[in-house]
CSV table of C-alpha atoms in Angstrom, one decimal:
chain,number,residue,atom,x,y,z
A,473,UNK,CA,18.8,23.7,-8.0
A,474,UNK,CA,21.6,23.3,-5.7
A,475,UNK,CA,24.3,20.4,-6.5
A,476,UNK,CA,23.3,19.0,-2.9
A,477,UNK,CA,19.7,18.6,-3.8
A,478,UNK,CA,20.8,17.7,-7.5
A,479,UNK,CA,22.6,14.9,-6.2
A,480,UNK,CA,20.1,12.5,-4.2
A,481,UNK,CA,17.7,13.4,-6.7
A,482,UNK,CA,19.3,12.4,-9.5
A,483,UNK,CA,20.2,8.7,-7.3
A,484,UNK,CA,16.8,8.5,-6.2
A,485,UNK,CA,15.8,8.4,-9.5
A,486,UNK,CA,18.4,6.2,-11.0
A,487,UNK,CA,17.6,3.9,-8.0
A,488,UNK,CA,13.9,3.9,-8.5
A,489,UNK,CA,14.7,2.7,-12.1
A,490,UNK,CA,16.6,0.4,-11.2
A,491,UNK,CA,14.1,-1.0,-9.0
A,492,UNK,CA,11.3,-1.1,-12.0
A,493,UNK,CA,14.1,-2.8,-14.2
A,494,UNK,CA,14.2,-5.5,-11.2
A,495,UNK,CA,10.3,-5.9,-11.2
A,496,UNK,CA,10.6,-6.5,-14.8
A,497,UNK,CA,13.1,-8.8,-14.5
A,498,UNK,CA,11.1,-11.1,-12.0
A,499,UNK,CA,7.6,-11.4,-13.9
A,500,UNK,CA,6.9,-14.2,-10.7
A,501,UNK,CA,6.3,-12.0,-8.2
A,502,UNK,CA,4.8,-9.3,-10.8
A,503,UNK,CA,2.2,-11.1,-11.5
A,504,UNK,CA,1.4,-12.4,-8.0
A,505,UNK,CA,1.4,-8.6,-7.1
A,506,UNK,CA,-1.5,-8.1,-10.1
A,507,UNK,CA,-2.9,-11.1,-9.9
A,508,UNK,CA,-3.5,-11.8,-6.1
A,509,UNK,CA,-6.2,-8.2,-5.1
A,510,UNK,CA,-8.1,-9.5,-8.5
A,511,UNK,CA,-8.3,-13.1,-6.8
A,512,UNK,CA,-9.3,-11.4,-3.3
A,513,UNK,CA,-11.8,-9.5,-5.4
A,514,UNK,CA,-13.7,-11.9,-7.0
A,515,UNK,CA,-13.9,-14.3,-4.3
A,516,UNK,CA,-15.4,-12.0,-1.9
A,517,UNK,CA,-18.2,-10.2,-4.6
A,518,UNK,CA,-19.0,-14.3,-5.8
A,519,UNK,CA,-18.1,-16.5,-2.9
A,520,UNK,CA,-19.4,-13.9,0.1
A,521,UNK,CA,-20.9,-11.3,-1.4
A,522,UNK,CA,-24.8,-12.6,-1.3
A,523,UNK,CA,-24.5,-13.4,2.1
A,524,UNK,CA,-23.4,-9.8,3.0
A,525,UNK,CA,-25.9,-7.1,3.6
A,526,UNK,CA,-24.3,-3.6,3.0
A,527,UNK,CA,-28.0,-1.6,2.3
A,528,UNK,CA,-28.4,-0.4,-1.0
A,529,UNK,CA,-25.2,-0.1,-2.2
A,530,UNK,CA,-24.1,-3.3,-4.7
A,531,UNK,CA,-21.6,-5.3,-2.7
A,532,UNK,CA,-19.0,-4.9,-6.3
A,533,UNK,CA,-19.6,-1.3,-5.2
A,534,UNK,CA,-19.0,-1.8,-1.5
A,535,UNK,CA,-15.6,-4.1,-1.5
A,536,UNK,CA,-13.6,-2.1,-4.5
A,537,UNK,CA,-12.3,0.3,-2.1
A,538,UNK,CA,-11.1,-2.6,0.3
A,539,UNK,CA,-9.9,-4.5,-2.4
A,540,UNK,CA,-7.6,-1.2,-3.6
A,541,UNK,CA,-6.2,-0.9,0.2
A,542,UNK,CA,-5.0,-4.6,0.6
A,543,UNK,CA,-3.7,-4.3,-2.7
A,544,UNK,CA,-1.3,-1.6,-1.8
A,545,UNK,CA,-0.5,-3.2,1.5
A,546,UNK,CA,0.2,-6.4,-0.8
A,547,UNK,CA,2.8,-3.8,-2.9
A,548,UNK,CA,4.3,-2.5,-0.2
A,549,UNK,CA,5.5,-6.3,1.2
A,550,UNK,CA,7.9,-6.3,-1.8
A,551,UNK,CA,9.3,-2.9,-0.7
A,552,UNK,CA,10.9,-4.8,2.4
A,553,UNK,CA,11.8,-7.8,0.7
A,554,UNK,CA,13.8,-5.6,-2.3
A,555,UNK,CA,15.9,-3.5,0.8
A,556,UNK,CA,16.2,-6.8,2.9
A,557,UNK,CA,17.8,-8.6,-0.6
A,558,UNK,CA,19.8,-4.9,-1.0
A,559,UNK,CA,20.9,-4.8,2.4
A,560,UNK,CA,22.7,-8.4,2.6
A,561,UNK,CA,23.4,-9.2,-0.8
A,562,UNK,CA,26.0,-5.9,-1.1
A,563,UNK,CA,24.0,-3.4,-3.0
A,564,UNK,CA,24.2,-0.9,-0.3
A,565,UNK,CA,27.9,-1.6,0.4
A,566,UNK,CA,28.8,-0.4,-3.4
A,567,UNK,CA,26.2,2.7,-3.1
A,568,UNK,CA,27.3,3.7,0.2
A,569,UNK,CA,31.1,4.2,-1.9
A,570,UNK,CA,29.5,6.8,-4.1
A,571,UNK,CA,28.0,8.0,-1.5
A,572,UNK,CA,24.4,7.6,-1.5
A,573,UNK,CA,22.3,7.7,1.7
A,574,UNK,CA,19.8,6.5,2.9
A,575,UNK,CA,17.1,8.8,1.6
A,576,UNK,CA,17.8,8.2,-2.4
A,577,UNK,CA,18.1,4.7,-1.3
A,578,UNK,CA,14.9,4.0,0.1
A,579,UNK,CA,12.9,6.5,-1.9
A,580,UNK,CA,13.9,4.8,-4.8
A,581,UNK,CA,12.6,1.7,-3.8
A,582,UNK,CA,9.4,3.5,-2.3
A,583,UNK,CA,8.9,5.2,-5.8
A,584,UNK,CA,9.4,1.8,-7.7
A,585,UNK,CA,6.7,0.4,-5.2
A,586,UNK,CA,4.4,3.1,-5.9
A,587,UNK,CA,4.4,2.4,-9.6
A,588,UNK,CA,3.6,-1.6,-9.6
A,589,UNK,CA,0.8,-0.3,-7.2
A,590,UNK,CA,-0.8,2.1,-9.3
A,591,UNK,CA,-0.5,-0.7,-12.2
A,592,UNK,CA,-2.1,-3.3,-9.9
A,593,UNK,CA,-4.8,-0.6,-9.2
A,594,UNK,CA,-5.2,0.1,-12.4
A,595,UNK,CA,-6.0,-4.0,-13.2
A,596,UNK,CA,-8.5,-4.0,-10.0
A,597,UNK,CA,-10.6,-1.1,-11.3
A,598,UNK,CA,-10.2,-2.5,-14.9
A,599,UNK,CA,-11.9,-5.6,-13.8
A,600,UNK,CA,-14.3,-4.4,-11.2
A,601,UNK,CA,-16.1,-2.6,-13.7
A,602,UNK,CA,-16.3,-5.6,-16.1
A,603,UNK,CA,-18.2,-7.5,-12.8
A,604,UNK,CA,-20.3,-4.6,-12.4
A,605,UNK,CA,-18.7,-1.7,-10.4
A,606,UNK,CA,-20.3,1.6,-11.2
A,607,UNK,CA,-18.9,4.5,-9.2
A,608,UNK,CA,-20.5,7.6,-9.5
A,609,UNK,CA,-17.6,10.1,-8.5
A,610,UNK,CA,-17.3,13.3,-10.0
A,611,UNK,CA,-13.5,14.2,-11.5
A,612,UNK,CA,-12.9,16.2,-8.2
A,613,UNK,CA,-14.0,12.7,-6.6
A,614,UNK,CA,-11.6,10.9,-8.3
A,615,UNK,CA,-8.8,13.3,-7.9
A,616,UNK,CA,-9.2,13.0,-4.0
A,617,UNK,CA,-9.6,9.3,-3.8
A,618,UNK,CA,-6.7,8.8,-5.8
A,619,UNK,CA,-4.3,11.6,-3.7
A,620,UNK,CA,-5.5,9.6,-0.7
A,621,UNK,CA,-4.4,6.1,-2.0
A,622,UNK,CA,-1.2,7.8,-3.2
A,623,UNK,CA,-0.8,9.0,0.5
A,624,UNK,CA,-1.5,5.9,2.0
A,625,UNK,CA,0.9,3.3,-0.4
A,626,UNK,CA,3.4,5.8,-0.1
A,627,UNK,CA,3.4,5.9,3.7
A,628,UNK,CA,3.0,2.3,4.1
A,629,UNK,CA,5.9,1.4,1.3
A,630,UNK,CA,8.2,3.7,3.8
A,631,UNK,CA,6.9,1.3,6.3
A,632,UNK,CA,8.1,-1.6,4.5
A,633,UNK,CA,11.4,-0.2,4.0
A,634,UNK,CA,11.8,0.3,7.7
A,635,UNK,CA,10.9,-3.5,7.6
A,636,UNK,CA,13.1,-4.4,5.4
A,637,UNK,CA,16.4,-2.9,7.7
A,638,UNK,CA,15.2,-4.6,10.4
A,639,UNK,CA,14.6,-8.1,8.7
A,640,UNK,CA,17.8,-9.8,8.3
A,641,UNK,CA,17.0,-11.9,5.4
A,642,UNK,CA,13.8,-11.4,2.6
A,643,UNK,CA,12.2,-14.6,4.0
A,644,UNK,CA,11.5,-12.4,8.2
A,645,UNK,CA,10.7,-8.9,6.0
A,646,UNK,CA,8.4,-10.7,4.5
A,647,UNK,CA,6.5,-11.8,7.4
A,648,UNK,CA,7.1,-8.4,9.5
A,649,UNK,CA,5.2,-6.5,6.6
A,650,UNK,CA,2.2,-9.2,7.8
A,651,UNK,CA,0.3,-6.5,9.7
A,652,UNK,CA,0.1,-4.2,6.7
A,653,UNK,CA,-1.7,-6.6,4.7
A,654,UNK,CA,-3.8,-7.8,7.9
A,655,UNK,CA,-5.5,-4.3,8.8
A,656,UNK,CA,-8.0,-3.9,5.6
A,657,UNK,CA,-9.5,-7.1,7.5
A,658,UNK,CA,-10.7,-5.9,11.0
A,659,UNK,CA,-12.2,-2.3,9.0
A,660,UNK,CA,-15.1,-1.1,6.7
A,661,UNK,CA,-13.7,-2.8,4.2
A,662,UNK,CA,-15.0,-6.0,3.3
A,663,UNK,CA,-18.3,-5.7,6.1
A,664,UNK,CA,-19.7,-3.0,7.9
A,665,UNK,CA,-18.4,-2.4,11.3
A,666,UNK,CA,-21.7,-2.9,12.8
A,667,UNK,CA,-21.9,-6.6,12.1
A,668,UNK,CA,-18.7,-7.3,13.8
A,669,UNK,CA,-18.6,-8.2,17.9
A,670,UNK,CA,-18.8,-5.4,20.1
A,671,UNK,CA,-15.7,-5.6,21.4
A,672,UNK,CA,-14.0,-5.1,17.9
A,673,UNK,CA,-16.0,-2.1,17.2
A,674,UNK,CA,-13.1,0.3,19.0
A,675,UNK,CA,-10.1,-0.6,16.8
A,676,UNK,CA,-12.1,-1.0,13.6
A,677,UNK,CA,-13.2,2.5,14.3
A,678,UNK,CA,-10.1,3.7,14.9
A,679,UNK,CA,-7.3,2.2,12.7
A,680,UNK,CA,-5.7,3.6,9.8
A,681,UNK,CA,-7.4,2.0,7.2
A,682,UNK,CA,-11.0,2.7,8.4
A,683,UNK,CA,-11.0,6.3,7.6
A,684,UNK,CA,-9.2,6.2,4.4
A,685,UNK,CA,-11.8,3.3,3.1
A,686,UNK,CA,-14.7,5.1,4.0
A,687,UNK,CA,-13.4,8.5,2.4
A,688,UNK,CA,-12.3,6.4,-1.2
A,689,UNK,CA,-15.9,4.8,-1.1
A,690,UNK,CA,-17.8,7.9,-0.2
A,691,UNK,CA,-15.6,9.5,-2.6
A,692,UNK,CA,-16.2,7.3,-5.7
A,693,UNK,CA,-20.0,6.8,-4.8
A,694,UNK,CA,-20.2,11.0,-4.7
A,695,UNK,CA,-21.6,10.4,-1.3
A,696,UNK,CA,-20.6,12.7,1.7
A,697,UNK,CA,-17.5,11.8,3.3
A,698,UNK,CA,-17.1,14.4,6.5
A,699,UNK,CA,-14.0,14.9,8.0
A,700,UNK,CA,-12.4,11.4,7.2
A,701,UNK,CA,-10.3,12.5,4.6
A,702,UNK,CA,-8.6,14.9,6.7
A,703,UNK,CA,-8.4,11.6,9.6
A,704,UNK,CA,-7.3,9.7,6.8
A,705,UNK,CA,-4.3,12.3,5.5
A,706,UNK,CA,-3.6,13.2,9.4
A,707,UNK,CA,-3.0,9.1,9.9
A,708,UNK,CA,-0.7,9.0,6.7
A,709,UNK,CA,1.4,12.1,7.1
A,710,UNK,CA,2.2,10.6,10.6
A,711,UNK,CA,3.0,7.3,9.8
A,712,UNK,CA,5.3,8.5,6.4
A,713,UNK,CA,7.2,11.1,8.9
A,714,UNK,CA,7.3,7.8,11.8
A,715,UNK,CA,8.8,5.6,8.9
A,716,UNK,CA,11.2,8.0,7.4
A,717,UNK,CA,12.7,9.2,10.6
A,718,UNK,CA,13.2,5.4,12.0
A,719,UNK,CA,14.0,4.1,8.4
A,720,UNK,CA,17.2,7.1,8.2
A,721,UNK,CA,18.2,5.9,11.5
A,722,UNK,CA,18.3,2.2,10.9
A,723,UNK,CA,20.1,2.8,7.5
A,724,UNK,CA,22.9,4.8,9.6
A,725,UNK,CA,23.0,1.7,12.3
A,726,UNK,CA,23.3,-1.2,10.1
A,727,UNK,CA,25.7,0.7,7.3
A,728,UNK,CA,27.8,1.8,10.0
Protein backbone atom coordinates (compact mmCIF):
# COMPACT_ATOMS: atom_id res chain seq x y z
CA UNK A 1 0.00 0.00 0.00
CA UNK A 2 1.10 3.26 -1.12
CA UNK A 3 2.12 6.01 1.69
CA UNK A 4 -0.79 8.28 0.06
CA UNK A 5 -3.46 5.68 0.62
CA UNK A 6 -1.56 4.57 3.98
CA UNK A 7 -2.12 7.96 5.21
CA UNK A 8 -5.97 8.81 5.19
CA UNK A 9 -6.52 5.44 6.10
CA UNK A 10 -4.65 5.26 8.92
CA UNK A 11 -6.58 9.00 10.03
CA UNK A 12 -9.83 7.66 9.09
CA UNK A 13 -9.40 5.12 11.46
CA UNK A 14 -7.83 7.01 14.27
CA UNK A 15 -10.74 9.49 13.68
CA UNK A 16 -13.44 6.90 13.67
CA UNK A 17 -12.09 5.88 17.09
CA UNK A 18 -12.03 8.72 18.28
CA UNK A 19 -15.58 9.27 17.42
CA UNK A 20 -16.62 5.80 19.33
CA UNK A 21 -14.49 7.07 22.36
CA UNK A 22 -16.83 10.38 22.13
CA UNK A 23 -20.04 8.12 22.07
CA UNK A 24 -18.80 6.49 25.03
CA UNK A 25 -18.07 9.42 26.71
CA UNK A 26 -21.74 10.87 26.30
CA UNK A 27 -23.91 7.77 27.56
CA UNK A 28 -27.06 10.55 27.17
CA UNK A 29 -27.34 10.61 23.75
CA UNK A 30 -26.22 6.77 23.58
CA UNK A 31 -28.94 5.64 25.10
CA UNK A 32 -31.51 7.92 23.44
CA UNK A 33 -29.97 6.54 20.15
CA UNK A 34 -30.85 2.60 21.62
CA UNK A 35 -33.51 3.41 23.45
CA UNK A 36 -35.74 5.74 21.18
CA UNK A 37 -36.49 2.78 17.70
CA UNK A 38 -37.29 0.28 20.82
CA UNK A 39 -39.87 2.98 22.16
CA UNK A 40 -41.15 3.62 18.39
CA UNK A 41 -41.36 -0.17 18.22
CA UNK A 42 -43.45 -1.10 20.95
CA UNK A 43 -45.75 1.68 20.64
CA UNK A 44 -46.69 0.96 17.16
CA UNK A 45 -47.04 -3.32 17.62
CA UNK A 46 -49.20 -2.34 21.23
CA UNK A 47 -50.74 1.02 20.78
CA UNK A 48 -51.49 0.65 16.72
CA UNK A 49 -50.92 -2.50 15.77
CA UNK A 50 -54.61 -4.17 16.21
CA UNK A 51 -56.07 -1.52 14.41
CA UNK A 52 -53.70 -2.18 11.40
CA UNK A 53 -54.60 -4.81 8.87
CA UNK A 54 -51.44 -5.92 6.96
CA UNK A 55 -53.01 -9.69 5.71
CA UNK A 56 -51.46 -12.50 7.12
CA UNK A 57 -48.36 -11.39 8.11
CA UNK A 58 -48.18 -10.57 12.23
CA UNK A 59 -47.98 -6.75 12.47
CA UNK A 60 -44.37 -7.53 14.97
CA UNK A 61 -43.46 -9.11 11.61
CA UNK A 62 -44.57 -6.30 9.44
CA UNK A 63 -43.06 -3.01 11.38
CA UNK A 64 -39.39 -4.56 12.32
CA UNK A 65 -38.10 -3.58 9.00
CA UNK A 66 -39.51 0.04 9.49
CA UNK A 67 -38.51 0.21 12.82
CA UNK A 68 -34.61 -0.79 11.69
CA UNK A 69 -34.86 2.16 8.90
CA UNK A 70 -35.93 5.04 11.23
CA UNK A 71 -33.46 3.72 13.52
CA UNK A 72 -30.62 4.41 11.24
CA UNK A 73 -32.01 7.61 10.10
CA UNK A 74 -32.20 8.33 14.04
CA UNK A 75 -28.07 7.39 13.98
CA UNK A 76 -27.22 9.21 11.28
CA UNK A 77 -28.72 12.73 13.07
CA UNK A 78 -25.76 12.46 15.38
CA UNK A 79 -23.38 12.22 12.44
CA UNK A 80 -24.23 16.01 11.67
CA UNK A 81 -24.42 17.10 15.05
CA UNK A 82 -20.62 15.42 15.91
CA UNK A 83 -19.08 17.45 12.42
CA UNK A 84 -21.25 20.63 13.22
CA UNK A 85 -19.59 20.42 17.18
CA UNK A 86 -15.99 19.52 15.06
CA UNK A 87 -16.42 22.25 12.67
CA UNK A 88 -16.90 25.24 15.22
CA UNK A 89 -15.49 24.07 18.26
CA UNK A 90 -11.67 23.86 16.44
CA UNK A 91 -11.22 20.13 15.83
CA UNK A 92 -10.92 20.56 12.23
CA UNK A 93 -8.57 23.66 12.56
CA UNK A 94 -5.86 21.29 14.51
CA UNK A 95 -6.49 18.26 11.86
CA UNK A 96 -6.35 20.40 8.93
CA UNK A 97 -2.38 21.31 10.47
CA UNK A 98 -1.49 17.63 9.99
CA UNK A 99 -3.09 17.63 7.25
CA UNK A 100 -6.08 15.63 7.08
CA UNK A 101 -8.91 16.20 4.57
CA UNK A 102 -11.90 15.98 4.30
CA UNK A 103 -12.39 12.39 3.38
CA UNK A 104 -10.57 10.73 6.71
CA UNK A 105 -12.50 13.33 8.38
CA UNK A 106 -15.86 12.59 7.57
CA UNK A 107 -15.49 8.89 7.07
CA UNK A 108 -14.44 8.61 10.42
CA UNK A 109 -17.30 10.04 11.68
CA UNK A 110 -19.51 8.03 9.14
CA UNK A 111 -17.74 4.78 10.33
CA UNK A 112 -18.33 5.73 14.10
CA UNK A 113 -22.02 6.24 13.04
CA UNK A 114 -22.23 3.00 11.45
CA UNK A 115 -21.22 1.13 14.58
CA UNK A 116 -23.82 2.78 17.27
CA UNK A 117 -26.26 1.77 14.36
CA UNK A 118 -25.55 -1.73 14.04
CA UNK A 119 -25.55 -1.77 18.01
CA UNK A 120 -28.99 -0.05 18.08
CA UNK A 121 -30.03 -2.75 15.40
CA UNK A 122 -28.78 -5.25 17.13
CA UNK A 123 -31.16 -4.10 20.52
CA UNK A 124 -34.28 -3.67 18.00
CA UNK A 125 -34.00 -7.31 16.68
CA UNK A 126 -33.04 -8.50 20.22
CA UNK A 127 -36.27 -7.30 21.50
CA UNK A 128 -38.61 -7.80 18.57
CA UNK A 129 -38.17 -11.34 18.96
CA UNK A 130 -38.85 -11.32 22.71
CA UNK A 131 -42.53 -9.58 21.53
CA UNK A 132 -42.84 -12.14 18.99
CA UNK A 133 -40.97 -11.48 15.69
CA UNK A 134 -40.30 -14.66 13.79
CA UNK A 135 -38.58 -14.02 10.50
CA UNK A 136 -38.09 -16.81 8.33
CA UNK A 137 -35.00 -15.71 6.24
CA UNK A 138 -32.62 -18.07 5.04
CA UNK A 139 -28.62 -17.14 5.89
CA UNK A 140 -28.39 -15.78 2.15
CA UNK A 141 -31.57 -13.76 3.40
CA UNK A 142 -29.95 -12.28 6.10
CA UNK A 143 -26.73 -11.60 4.42
CA UNK A 144 -28.70 -9.38 1.76
CA UNK A 145 -30.98 -7.58 4.20
CA UNK A 146 -28.15 -6.74 6.26
CA UNK A 147 -25.70 -5.49 3.10
CA UNK A 148 -28.69 -3.39 2.23
CA UNK A 149 -29.12 -1.65 5.72
CA UNK A 150 -25.33 -1.29 5.70
CA UNK A 151 -25.82 0.53 2.27
CA UNK A 152 -28.45 2.66 3.29
CA UNK A 153 -26.99 4.03 7.03
CA UNK A 154 -23.94 4.44 5.31
CA UNK A 155 -25.27 6.67 2.60
CA UNK A 156 -27.58 8.47 4.71
CA UNK A 157 -24.67 9.09 7.69
CA UNK A 158 -22.70 10.81 4.52
CA UNK A 159 -25.80 12.73 4.24
CA UNK A 160 -25.63 13.91 7.73
CA UNK A 161 -22.20 14.88 7.46
CA UNK A 162 -23.00 17.10 4.51
CA UNK A 163 -25.59 18.43 7.08
CA UNK A 164 -23.46 18.98 9.48
CA UNK A 165 -21.02 21.55 7.20
CA UNK A 166 -23.84 23.36 6.30
CA UNK A 167 -25.36 23.79 9.89
CA UNK A 168 -23.55 26.30 11.69
CA UNK A 169 -24.10 25.19 15.16
CA UNK A 170 -25.34 21.33 16.51
CA UNK A 171 -28.69 22.85 17.53
CA UNK A 172 -29.74 23.75 13.01
CA UNK A 173 -27.79 20.21 12.00
CA UNK A 174 -29.95 18.74 14.05
CA UNK A 175 -33.03 19.90 12.63
CA UNK A 176 -31.67 19.77 8.84
CA UNK A 177 -31.12 15.87 9.37
CA UNK A 178 -35.24 16.13 10.13
CA UNK A 179 -36.13 14.74 6.65
CA UNK A 180 -34.01 11.56 7.15
CA UNK A 181 -35.83 10.57 10.10
CA UNK A 182 -39.32 11.75 8.41
CA UNK A 183 -39.22 9.40 5.19
CA UNK A 184 -39.82 5.83 6.93
CA UNK A 185 -43.21 7.67 7.71
CA UNK A 186 -44.90 8.39 4.22
CA UNK A 187 -43.60 4.45 2.99
CA UNK A 188 -44.38 0.63 3.53
CA UNK A 189 -43.11 0.86 6.60
CA UNK A 190 -45.39 1.20 9.38
CA UNK A 191 -48.92 0.67 6.80
CA UNK A 192 -49.34 -0.43 3.52
CA UNK A 193 -49.32 2.02 0.83
CA UNK A 194 -52.76 1.10 -0.17
CA UNK A 195 -54.42 2.55 2.82
CA UNK A 196 -52.96 5.79 2.47
CA UNK A 197 -54.86 8.87 0.20
CA UNK A 198 -54.43 8.55 -3.36
CA UNK A 199 -52.62 11.37 -3.86
CA UNK A 200 -49.79 10.05 -1.54
CA UNK A 201 -49.58 6.84 -3.30
CA UNK A 202 -46.78 8.47 -5.97
CA UNK A 203 -44.03 9.47 -3.54
CA UNK A 204 -44.55 6.57 -1.20
CA UNK A 205 -44.01 4.44 -4.16
CA UNK A 206 -41.21 6.10 -5.19
CA UNK A 207 -38.93 7.28 -2.31
CA UNK A 208 -35.85 5.82 -1.03
CA UNK A 209 -36.98 4.02 1.74
CA UNK A 210 -39.88 2.22 0.09
CA UNK A 211 -37.86 -0.13 -1.87
CA UNK A 212 -35.24 -0.84 0.56
CA UNK A 213 -38.20 -1.73 3.36
CA UNK A 214 -39.97 -3.87 1.11
CA UNK A 215 -36.66 -5.82 0.03
CA UNK A 216 -35.45 -6.21 4.09
CA UNK A 217 -39.13 -7.51 4.82
CA UNK A 218 -39.40 -9.71 1.85
CA UNK A 219 -35.93 -10.68 2.66
CA UNK A 220 -36.41 -11.74 6.31
CA UNK A 221 -39.94 -13.32 5.63
CA UNK A 222 -38.04 -15.48 2.62
CA UNK A 223 -40.75 -14.05 0.47
CA UNK A 224 -39.91 -12.91 -3.15
CA UNK A 225 -38.51 -9.50 -3.35
CA UNK A 226 -38.18 -8.69 -7.36
CA UNK A 227 -36.11 -6.17 -8.49
CA UNK A 228 -36.28 -3.84 -5.34
CA UNK A 229 -33.04 -4.68 -4.05
CA UNK A 230 -31.38 -3.62 -7.07
CA UNK A 231 -33.91 -0.06 -6.71
CA UNK A 232 -32.92 -0.03 -3.38
CA UNK A 233 -28.84 -0.33 -3.99
CA UNK A 234 -29.36 1.97 -7.28
CA UNK A 235 -31.06 4.78 -4.71
CA UNK A 236 -28.09 4.33 -2.09
CA UNK A 237 -25.06 4.27 -4.35
CA UNK A 238 -26.51 7.56 -5.76
CA UNK A 239 -27.25 9.36 -2.77
CA UNK A 240 -23.58 8.12 -0.99
CA UNK A 241 -21.72 9.39 -4.32
CA UNK A 242 -24.40 12.87 -4.11
CA UNK A 243 -23.20 13.23 -0.34
CA UNK A 244 -19.54 12.61 -0.71
CA UNK A 245 -19.03 14.82 -3.70
CA UNK A 246 -21.05 17.88 -1.99
CA UNK A 247 -19.66 16.89 1.53
CA UNK A 248 -15.63 17.22 -0.04
CA UNK A 249 -16.74 20.42 -1.49
CA UNK A 250 -18.24 21.98 1.52
CA UNK A 251 -15.27 20.79 3.63
CA UNK A 252 -12.84 22.78 1.08
CA UNK A 253 -15.37 26.02 1.34
CA UNK A 254 -15.69 26.38 4.96
CA UNK A 255 -11.82 25.21 5.80
CA UNK A 256 -10.68 27.54 3.31
Amino acid sequence: MSDATARPLAAATALAGRGVLLGRRNPDAVVSALVMPVMLMLVFVYLFGGAIDTGDTRYVTYVVPGVIVLCAGFGAAGTAVSVSEDMRGGTVDRLRTLDVGAVPFLTGHVVATVARNLLATTLVFGVAFLIGFRPGATPAGWLAATGLLLAYITAVSWLSAAAGLVARTPEAANTVTFLMMFLPYPSSAFVPIDTMPGWLHGFAENQPVTPLIESIRGLLLDQPVGSAPWTALAWCGGLLALAVAVSGALFRLRTR
